[in-house]
């Protein structure tokens, strides 16, 4: 069984955001999958996806603090500067965190750990509405 | 063909550890897959999985040295500090390295390169026993 | 439907390189997949794969600049130094960026975003010809 769906998220501000519910809401078919995988892909090079702690908002703020420090906007050696100070840094952050997630499905639900959630990592100041491609497969 | 299995690893100390054998031992069905994929998912946000060099223990020690330098325990700007100095750093390391691996299967075995092995990356001082969800599919 | 193919890339110099065309050329069967996933795996621990901006060569040069800064060749604390100054740094970069990609397939083509391409990330001075395992599945 294969299902593919394109989802457009509402625009999020720069930072890290829990989107587990939005992803699940787009795929009611997941409830019928006994064993499978959900693939989530973001069609952009300046935003990314990761799995991390789903409870404390301060964790998500610390992600933003850390990545702004590790990959500074407008880092002096950057050559690709035409699209703004946040652009090249966003490309690098996006590749470090990754453009897709594969999540196990069991018994009609994501078999995440208790504290795990799906994050949208928005690396641009004005990223706009981001598009995801969801691909669900299983039996 | 789909097989899903939950595996609990023995507790590992903080650091990087080869677990290829433990993963394979849990899935004897892999020997019957001619073409497929093995998905390995860790159900935690302070430990992670990666593929790297399977021969020299000094490589694994250097991973630990490097990541402790890149994401320092108790980094001053961190706001999420209630769970200890190693907690927020562990969440970030886990997202940089990733919570899952997809590995190709061919002719009844993982078609890894000669020098590749699966690492458990334990980012906490007392991480305890970590749970994996293994999902094998193929024909 | 499953297809698995091993591809050997021509040797690339150290740096970041667009290889979307080489990957697609190796898998003409992709044109028949209505919904599926393409898995690309690199069988090495000192080169990696990522998805990023497919237009400006300066983006790829900035990736090389940034990662050379973030993970310096011959970083003093490294213990694993026998294989050259670029070796241990290459292992770390490869794990940060990742050894595999899963890309959605729809209507007989990769459903990447407009600006997305597949990068080979060659982290060694003399990496040689790198091998990929391509696994295509779908319906």
XYZ file of C-alpha atoms in Angstrom, chain B residues 5-135:
131
model
C 10.890 -5.656 15.550
C 11.656 -3.689 18.690
C 15.117 -4.243 20.162
C 16.406 -3.008 23.507
C 20.165 -2.521 23.539
C 22.197 -3.084 26.680
C 23.194 0.216 28.319
C 26.287 1.720 26.683
C 28.541 4.362 28.216
C 28.606 7.837 26.724
C 30.425 7.680 23.402
C 30.236 6.028 19.998
C 29.772 2.257 19.714
C 29.615 -0.282 16.895
C 26.277 -2.126 17.009
C 26.108 -3.714 13.543
C 26.106 -7.224 15.017
C 23.343 -6.543 17.532
C 21.153 -5.128 14.784
C 21.712 -8.060 12.441
C 21.255 -10.661 15.187
C 17.765 -9.307 15.812
C 16.652 -9.840 12.208
C 17.433 -13.322 10.878
C 14.782 -12.710 8.183
C 17.243 -10.389 6.445
C 18.962 -13.453 4.972
C 15.909 -14.045 2.771
C 15.689 -10.571 1.246
C 17.092 -10.319 -2.284
C 16.502 -6.574 -2.658
C 15.258 -4.357 0.129
C 15.922 -1.809 2.826
C 16.522 -2.028 6.545
C 15.291 0.949 8.542
C 16.745 1.426 12.027
C 15.100 3.993 14.285
C 16.094 5.041 17.802
C 13.205 6.015 20.082
C 15.135 8.665 22.013
C 16.135 12.299 21.625
C 19.506 12.163 23.389
C 21.117 9.280 21.483
C 21.483 8.796 17.749
C 22.611 6.528 14.917
C 25.200 6.953 12.202
C 27.299 4.933 9.761
C 31.064 5.276 9.982
C 34.386 3.429 10.049
C 34.152 -0.035 11.568
C 37.798 -0.855 12.240
C 39.683 1.592 14.474
C 38.437 2.306 17.992
C 40.337 5.609 17.863
C 37.880 6.849 15.223
C 35.041 6.366 17.669
C 36.957 8.154 20.425
C 37.617 11.057 18.048
C 33.904 11.337 17.292
C 33.287 11.756 21.022
C 36.095 14.335 21.336
C 34.884 16.326 18.368
C 31.198 16.433 19.283
C 31.961 17.380 22.889
C 33.924 20.306 21.506
C 31.326 21.295 18.888
C 28.361 21.107 21.303
C 29.717 21.716 24.812
C 27.894 20.347 27.844
C 26.361 23.194 29.782
C 26.907 25.755 27.007
C 26.172 29.067 28.743
C 23.338 30.279 26.465
C 21.303 27.077 26.944
C 17.982 27.733 28.660
C 16.939 24.069 29.034
C 19.212 23.087 31.936
C 16.941 21.296 34.411
C 17.905 17.789 33.309
C 21.656 18.277 33.652
C 24.576 19.717 31.732
C 24.644 16.887 29.207
C 20.942 16.995 28.309
C 20.511 19.896 25.896
C 23.854 19.153 24.239
C 22.634 15.585 23.742
C 19.461 16.739 21.979
C 21.484 18.813 19.535
C 24.063 16.110 18.821
C 21.232 13.634 18.271
C 19.596 15.871 15.669
C 22.885 16.576 13.886
C 23.626 12.861 13.570
C 20.050 11.696 13.137
C 17.522 9.345 14.660
C 17.349 6.798 11.860
C 19.312 4.950 9.200
C 18.119 3.340 5.984
C 20.507 0.666 4.779
C 20.348 -1.228 1.483
C 19.874 -4.986 1.504
C 21.012 -7.190 -1.373
C 21.391 -10.950 -1.707
C 20.425 -11.586 1.899
C 22.844 -9.136 3.543
C 23.420 -5.436 4.170
C 25.311 -4.050 1.181
C 27.502 -1.756 3.260
C 30.963 -0.730 2.126
C 33.926 -2.714 3.445
C 34.728 -0.181 6.169
C 31.188 0.763 7.186
C 29.475 -0.119 10.427
C 26.436 1.074 12.371
C 27.181 3.282 15.385
C 25.069 3.899 18.421
C 25.906 7.453 19.480
C 25.211 7.718 23.208
C 25.211 11.387 24.133
C 24.230 11.174 27.806
C 26.324 10.230 30.821
C 23.656 7.784 32.012
C 21.582 7.051 28.936
C 20.449 3.625 30.063
C 19.092 0.908 27.756
C 18.081 2.393 24.388
C 15.239 1.051 22.242
C 15.411 0.593 18.488
C 12.601 -0.120 16.047
C 13.849 -2.207 13.114
C 11.742 -2.292 9.964
